[in-house]
Amino acid sequence: METVTHGHVLARFGHALSDPTRARLLLALREAPGYPAELADLLGVTRQNLSNHLACLRGCGLVVAVPEGRRTRYELADSRIRHALTDLLGLVLAVDPAACPDAADQDCC
């Protein structure tokens, strides 16, 4: 296991949230732990796609896999992640479309 600095923690969290499917997956796990097949159905993605996103989130240290017999349950690695996501959802952002007129084409905010 590797311990990372505050900057790296934020970068990993940002990377996880930068993909809409991973963001939705984190929000689903914020509500309750889940199993891959059920999470894939909930998010409307393939099991392979979900597996790739879960691997990314595990690699970022945000999600853990908990073996349960022949199944594996996934959950947030730390309860503070749930609180952080809740806090982020409570933010009100003042978006200025003029600041990035090519947002749709450039995949920025």
mmCIF file of the C-alpha atoms, coordinates in Angstrom:
data_MODEL
# 
_entry.id   MODEL 
# 
loop_
_atom_site.group_PDB 
_atom_site.id 
_atom_site.type_symbol 
_atom_site.label_atom_id 
_atom_site.label_alt_id 
_atom_site.label_comp_id 
_atom_site.label_asym_id 
_atom_site.label_entity_id 
_atom_site.label_seq_id 
_atom_site.pdbx_PDB_ins_code 
_atom_site.Cartn_x 
_atom_site.Cartn_y 
_atom_site.Cartn_z 
_atom_site.occupancy 
_atom_site.B_iso_or_equiv 
_atom_site.pdbx_formal_charge 
_atom_site.auth_seq_id 
_atom_site.auth_comp_id 
_atom_site.auth_asym_id 
_atom_site.auth_atom_id 
_atom_site.pdbx_PDB_model_num 
ATOM 1   C CA . MET A 1 1   ? 0.000   0.000   0.000   1.00 0.00 ? 1   MET A CA 1 
ATOM 2   C CA . GLU A 1 2   ? 1.249   3.470   -0.875  1.00 0.00 ? 2   GLU A CA 1 
ATOM 3   C CA . THR A 1 3   ? 0.646   6.641   1.113   1.00 0.00 ? 3   THR A CA 1 
ATOM 4   C CA . VAL A 1 4   ? 0.222   9.724   -1.045  1.00 0.00 ? 4   VAL A CA 1 
ATOM 5   C CA . THR A 1 5   ? 0.429   13.454  -0.390  1.00 0.00 ? 5   THR A CA 1 
ATOM 6   C CA . HIS A 1 6   ? -2.583  15.757  -0.183  1.00 0.00 ? 6   HIS A CA 1 
ATOM 7   C CA . GLY A 1 7   ? -1.988  16.911  -3.746  1.00 0.00 ? 7   GLY A CA 1 
ATOM 8   C CA . HIS A 1 8   ? -1.942  13.350  -5.025  1.00 0.00 ? 8   HIS A CA 1 
ATOM 9   C CA . VAL A 1 9   ? -5.099  12.516  -3.069  1.00 0.00 ? 9   VAL A CA 1 
ATOM 10  C CA . LEU A 1 10  ? -6.927  15.407  -4.742  1.00 0.00 ? 10  LEU A CA 1 
ATOM 11  C CA . ALA A 1 11  ? -5.536  14.463  -8.159  1.00 0.00 ? 11  ALA A CA 1 
ATOM 12  C CA . ARG A 1 12  ? -6.746  10.868  -7.750  1.00 0.00 ? 12  ARG A CA 1 
ATOM 13  C CA . PHE A 1 13  ? -10.160 12.053  -6.592  1.00 0.00 ? 13  PHE A CA 1 
ATOM 14  C CA . GLY A 1 14  ? -10.325 14.453  -9.539  1.00 0.00 ? 14  GLY A CA 1 
ATOM 15  C CA . HIS A 1 15  ? -9.333  11.692  -11.975 1.00 0.00 ? 15  HIS A CA 1 
ATOM 16  C CA . ALA A 1 16  ? -12.054 9.442   -10.569 1.00 0.00 ? 16  ALA A CA 1 
ATOM 17  C CA . LEU A 1 17  ? -14.679 12.174  -10.941 1.00 0.00 ? 17  LEU A CA 1 
ATOM 18  C CA . SER A 1 18  ? -13.506 13.218  -14.422 1.00 0.00 ? 18  SER A CA 1 
ATOM 19  C CA . ASP A 1 19  ? -15.342 10.315  -16.041 1.00 0.00 ? 19  ASP A CA 1 
ATOM 20  C CA . PRO A 1 20  ? -19.162 10.455  -15.922 1.00 0.00 ? 20  PRO A CA 1 
ATOM 21  C CA . THR A 1 21  ? -19.514 6.698   -15.413 1.00 0.00 ? 21  THR A CA 1 
ATOM 22  C CA . ARG A 1 22  ? -17.014 6.669   -12.537 1.00 0.00 ? 22  ARG A CA 1 
ATOM 23  C CA . ALA A 1 23  ? -18.754 9.680   -10.988 1.00 0.00 ? 23  ALA A CA 1 
ATOM 24  C CA . ARG A 1 24  ? -22.120 7.907   -11.203 1.00 0.00 ? 24  ARG A CA 1 
ATOM 25  C CA . LEU A 1 25  ? -20.542 4.743   -9.784  1.00 0.00 ? 25  LEU A CA 1 
ATOM 26  C CA . LEU A 1 26  ? -19.155 6.666   -6.809  1.00 0.00 ? 26  LEU A CA 1 
ATOM 27  C CA . LEU A 1 27  ? -22.567 8.233   -6.231  1.00 0.00 ? 27  LEU A CA 1 
ATOM 28  C CA . ALA A 1 28  ? -24.206 4.792   -6.347  1.00 0.00 ? 28  ALA A CA 1 
ATOM 29  C CA . LEU A 1 29  ? -21.681 3.450   -3.826  1.00 0.00 ? 29  LEU A CA 1 
ATOM 30  C CA . ARG A 1 30  ? -22.276 6.564   -1.725  1.00 0.00 ? 30  ARG A CA 1 
ATOM 31  C CA . GLU A 1 31  ? -25.832 5.311   -1.269  1.00 0.00 ? 31  GLU A CA 1 
ATOM 32  C CA . ALA A 1 32  ? -24.923 1.688   -0.511  1.00 0.00 ? 32  ALA A CA 1 
ATOM 33  C CA . PRO A 1 33  ? -22.336 -0.999  -1.247  1.00 0.00 ? 33  PRO A CA 1 
ATOM 34  C CA . GLY A 1 34  ? -23.036 -3.001  -4.383  1.00 0.00 ? 34  GLY A CA 1 
ATOM 35  C CA . TYR A 1 35  ? -22.224 -6.023  -6.499  1.00 0.00 ? 35  TYR A CA 1 
ATOM 36  C CA . PRO A 1 36  ? -20.813 -5.645  -10.025 1.00 0.00 ? 36  PRO A CA 1 
ATOM 37  C CA . ALA A 1 37  ? -23.761 -7.140  -11.940 1.00 0.00 ? 37  ALA A CA 1 
ATOM 38  C CA . GLU A 1 38  ? -26.272 -5.003  -10.045 1.00 0.00 ? 38  GLU A CA 1 
ATOM 39  C CA . LEU A 1 39  ? -24.142 -1.865  -10.404 1.00 0.00 ? 39  LEU A CA 1 
ATOM 40  C CA . ALA A 1 40  ? -23.741 -2.476  -14.155 1.00 0.00 ? 40  ALA A CA 1 
ATOM 41  C CA . ASP A 1 41  ? -27.523 -2.770  -14.531 1.00 0.00 ? 41  ASP A CA 1 
ATOM 42  C CA . LEU A 1 42  ? -28.114 0.308   -12.402 1.00 0.00 ? 42  LEU A CA 1 
ATOM 43  C CA . LEU A 1 43  ? -25.696 2.408   -14.461 1.00 0.00 ? 43  LEU A CA 1 
ATOM 44  C CA . GLY A 1 44  ? -26.675 0.906   -17.813 1.00 0.00 ? 44  GLY A CA 1 
ATOM 45  C CA . VAL A 1 45  ? -23.148 -0.210  -18.721 1.00 0.00 ? 45  VAL A CA 1 
ATOM 46  C CA . THR A 1 46  ? -21.622 -3.564  -19.582 1.00 0.00 ? 46  THR A CA 1 
ATOM 47  C CA . ARG A 1 47  ? -20.092 -5.663  -16.839 1.00 0.00 ? 47  ARG A CA 1 
ATOM 48  C CA . GLN A 1 48  ? -16.693 -5.357  -18.534 1.00 0.00 ? 48  GLN A CA 1 
ATOM 49  C CA . ASN A 1 49  ? -16.973 -1.575  -18.641 1.00 0.00 ? 49  ASN A CA 1 
ATOM 50  C CA . LEU A 1 50  ? -18.003 -1.499  -14.992 1.00 0.00 ? 50  LEU A CA 1 
ATOM 51  C CA . SER A 1 51  ? -15.136 -3.807  -14.085 1.00 0.00 ? 51  SER A CA 1 
ATOM 52  C CA . ASN A 1 52  ? -12.669 -1.406  -15.723 1.00 0.00 ? 52  ASN A CA 1 
ATOM 53  C CA . HIS A 1 53  ? -14.105 1.533   -13.781 1.00 0.00 ? 53  HIS A CA 1 
ATOM 54  C CA . LEU A 1 54  ? -14.046 -0.394  -10.501 1.00 0.00 ? 54  LEU A CA 1 
ATOM 55  C CA . ALA A 1 55  ? -10.385 -1.270  -11.130 1.00 0.00 ? 55  ALA A CA 1 
ATOM 56  C CA . CYS A 1 56  ? -9.630  2.411   -11.687 1.00 0.00 ? 56  CYS A CA 1 
ATOM 57  C CA . LEU A 1 57  ? -11.433 3.421   -8.496  1.00 0.00 ? 57  LEU A CA 1 
ATOM 58  C CA . ARG A 1 58  ? -9.637  0.703   -6.533  1.00 0.00 ? 58  ARG A CA 1 
ATOM 59  C CA . GLY A 1 59  ? -6.339  1.911   -7.955  1.00 0.00 ? 59  GLY A CA 1 
ATOM 60  C CA . CYS A 1 60  ? -7.163  5.457   -6.875  1.00 0.00 ? 60  CYS A CA 1 
ATOM 61  C CA . GLY A 1 61  ? -7.852  4.156   -3.357  1.00 0.00 ? 61  GLY A CA 1 
ATOM 62  C CA . LEU A 1 62  ? -11.488 5.241   -3.346  1.00 0.00 ? 62  LEU A CA 1 
ATOM 63  C CA . VAL A 1 63  ? -13.187 1.829   -3.501  1.00 0.00 ? 63  VAL A CA 1 
ATOM 64  C CA . VAL A 1 64  ? -12.459 -1.514  -1.885  1.00 0.00 ? 64  VAL A CA 1 
ATOM 65  C CA . ALA A 1 65  ? -13.524 -5.024  -2.866  1.00 0.00 ? 65  ALA A CA 1 
ATOM 66  C CA . VAL A 1 66  ? -14.919 -7.164  -0.049  1.00 0.00 ? 66  VAL A CA 1 
ATOM 67  C CA . PRO A 1 67  ? -15.036 -10.909 -0.813  1.00 0.00 ? 67  PRO A CA 1 
ATOM 68  C CA . GLU A 1 68  ? -18.278 -12.619 0.190   1.00 0.00 ? 68  GLU A CA 1 
ATOM 69  C CA . GLY A 1 69  ? -18.002 -16.277 -0.684  1.00 0.00 ? 69  GLY A CA 1 
ATOM 70  C CA . ARG A 1 70  ? -18.206 -16.498 -4.467  1.00 0.00 ? 70  ARG A CA 1 
ATOM 71  C CA . ARG A 1 71  ? -19.264 -12.856 -4.810  1.00 0.00 ? 71  ARG A CA 1 
ATOM 72  C CA . THR A 1 72  ? -17.448 -9.595  -4.288  1.00 0.00 ? 72  THR A CA 1 
ATOM 73  C CA . ARG A 1 73  ? -19.100 -6.527  -2.806  1.00 0.00 ? 73  ARG A CA 1 
ATOM 74  C CA . TYR A 1 74  ? -17.733 -3.067  -3.581  1.00 0.00 ? 74  TYR A CA 1 
ATOM 75  C CA . GLU A 1 75  ? -17.905 -0.145  -1.223  1.00 0.00 ? 75  GLU A CA 1 
ATOM 76  C CA . LEU A 1 76  ? -16.278 3.211   -0.602  1.00 0.00 ? 76  LEU A CA 1 
ATOM 77  C CA . ALA A 1 77  ? -12.866 2.768   0.990   1.00 0.00 ? 77  ALA A CA 1 
ATOM 78  C CA . ASP A 1 78  ? -13.516 5.327   3.729   1.00 0.00 ? 78  ASP A CA 1 
ATOM 79  C CA . SER A 1 79  ? -16.709 6.863   5.119   1.00 0.00 ? 79  SER A CA 1 
ATOM 80  C CA . ARG A 1 80  ? -15.150 10.317  4.646   1.00 0.00 ? 80  ARG A CA 1 
ATOM 81  C CA . ILE A 1 81  ? -15.437 9.797   0.884   1.00 0.00 ? 81  ILE A CA 1 
ATOM 82  C CA . ARG A 1 82  ? -19.214 9.682   1.320   1.00 0.00 ? 82  ARG A CA 1 
ATOM 83  C CA . HIS A 1 83  ? -19.065 12.968  3.223   1.00 0.00 ? 83  HIS A CA 1 
ATOM 84  C CA . ALA A 1 84  ? -16.784 14.530  0.598   1.00 0.00 ? 84  ALA A CA 1 
ATOM 85  C CA . LEU A 1 85  ? -19.163 13.553  -2.207  1.00 0.00 ? 85  LEU A CA 1 
ATOM 86  C CA . THR A 1 86  ? -22.103 14.944  -0.241  1.00 0.00 ? 86  THR A CA 1 
ATOM 87  C CA . ASP A 1 87  ? -20.233 18.203  0.315   1.00 0.00 ? 87  ASP A CA 1 
ATOM 88  C CA . LEU A 1 88  ? -19.354 18.425  -3.392  1.00 0.00 ? 88  LEU A CA 1 
ATOM 89  C CA . LEU A 1 89  ? -22.999 17.874  -4.343  1.00 0.00 ? 89  LEU A CA 1 
ATOM 90  C CA . GLY A 1 90  ? -23.945 20.804  -2.132  1.00 0.00 ? 90  GLY A CA 1 
ATOM 91  C CA . LEU A 1 91  ? -21.736 23.243  -4.016  1.00 0.00 ? 91  LEU A CA 1 
ATOM 92  C CA . VAL A 1 92  ? -23.271 25.910  -6.198  1.00 0.00 ? 92  VAL A CA 1 
ATOM 93  C CA . LEU A 1 93  ? -21.001 26.720  -9.127  1.00 0.00 ? 93  LEU A CA 1 
ATOM 94  C CA . ALA A 1 94  ? -21.119 30.014  -10.982 1.00 0.00 ? 94  ALA A CA 1 
ATOM 95  C CA . VAL A 1 95  ? -20.381 28.820  -14.522 1.00 0.00 ? 95  VAL A CA 1 
ATOM 96  C CA . ASP A 1 96  ? -19.081 31.325  -17.073 1.00 0.00 ? 96  ASP A CA 1 
ATOM 97  C CA . PRO A 1 97  ? -19.538 29.835  -20.567 1.00 0.00 ? 97  PRO A CA 1 
ATOM 98  C CA . ALA A 1 98  ? -17.534 32.722  -22.063 1.00 0.00 ? 98  ALA A CA 1 
ATOM 99  C CA . ALA A 1 99  ? -14.440 31.589  -20.170 1.00 0.00 ? 99  ALA A CA 1 
ATOM 100 C CA . CYS A 1 100 ? -14.288 28.380  -22.209 1.00 0.00 ? 100 CYS A CA 1 
ATOM 101 C CA . PRO A 1 101 ? -16.320 28.867  -25.401 1.00 0.00 ? 101 PRO A CA 1 
ATOM 102 C CA . ASP A 1 102 ? -15.039 25.562  -26.830 1.00 0.00 ? 102 ASP A CA 1 
ATOM 103 C CA . ALA A 1 103 ? -16.073 23.536  -23.769 1.00 0.00 ? 103 ALA A CA 1 
ATOM 104 C CA . ALA A 1 104 ? -18.151 21.047  -25.739 1.00 0.00 ? 104 ALA A CA 1 
ATOM 105 C CA . ASP A 1 105 ? -15.387 20.442  -28.285 1.00 0.00 ? 105 ASP A CA 1 
ATOM 106 C CA . GLN A 1 106 ? -12.429 20.534  -25.904 1.00 0.00 ? 106 GLN A CA 1 
ATOM 107 C CA . ASP A 1 107 ? -13.894 18.291  -23.198 1.00 0.00 ? 107 ASP A CA 1 
ATOM 108 C CA . CYS A 1 108 ? -13.336 20.870  -20.488 1.00 0.00 ? 108 CYS A CA 1 
ATOM 109 C CA . CYS A 1 109 ? -15.781 22.164  -17.898 1.00 0.00 ? 109 CYS A CA 1 
# 
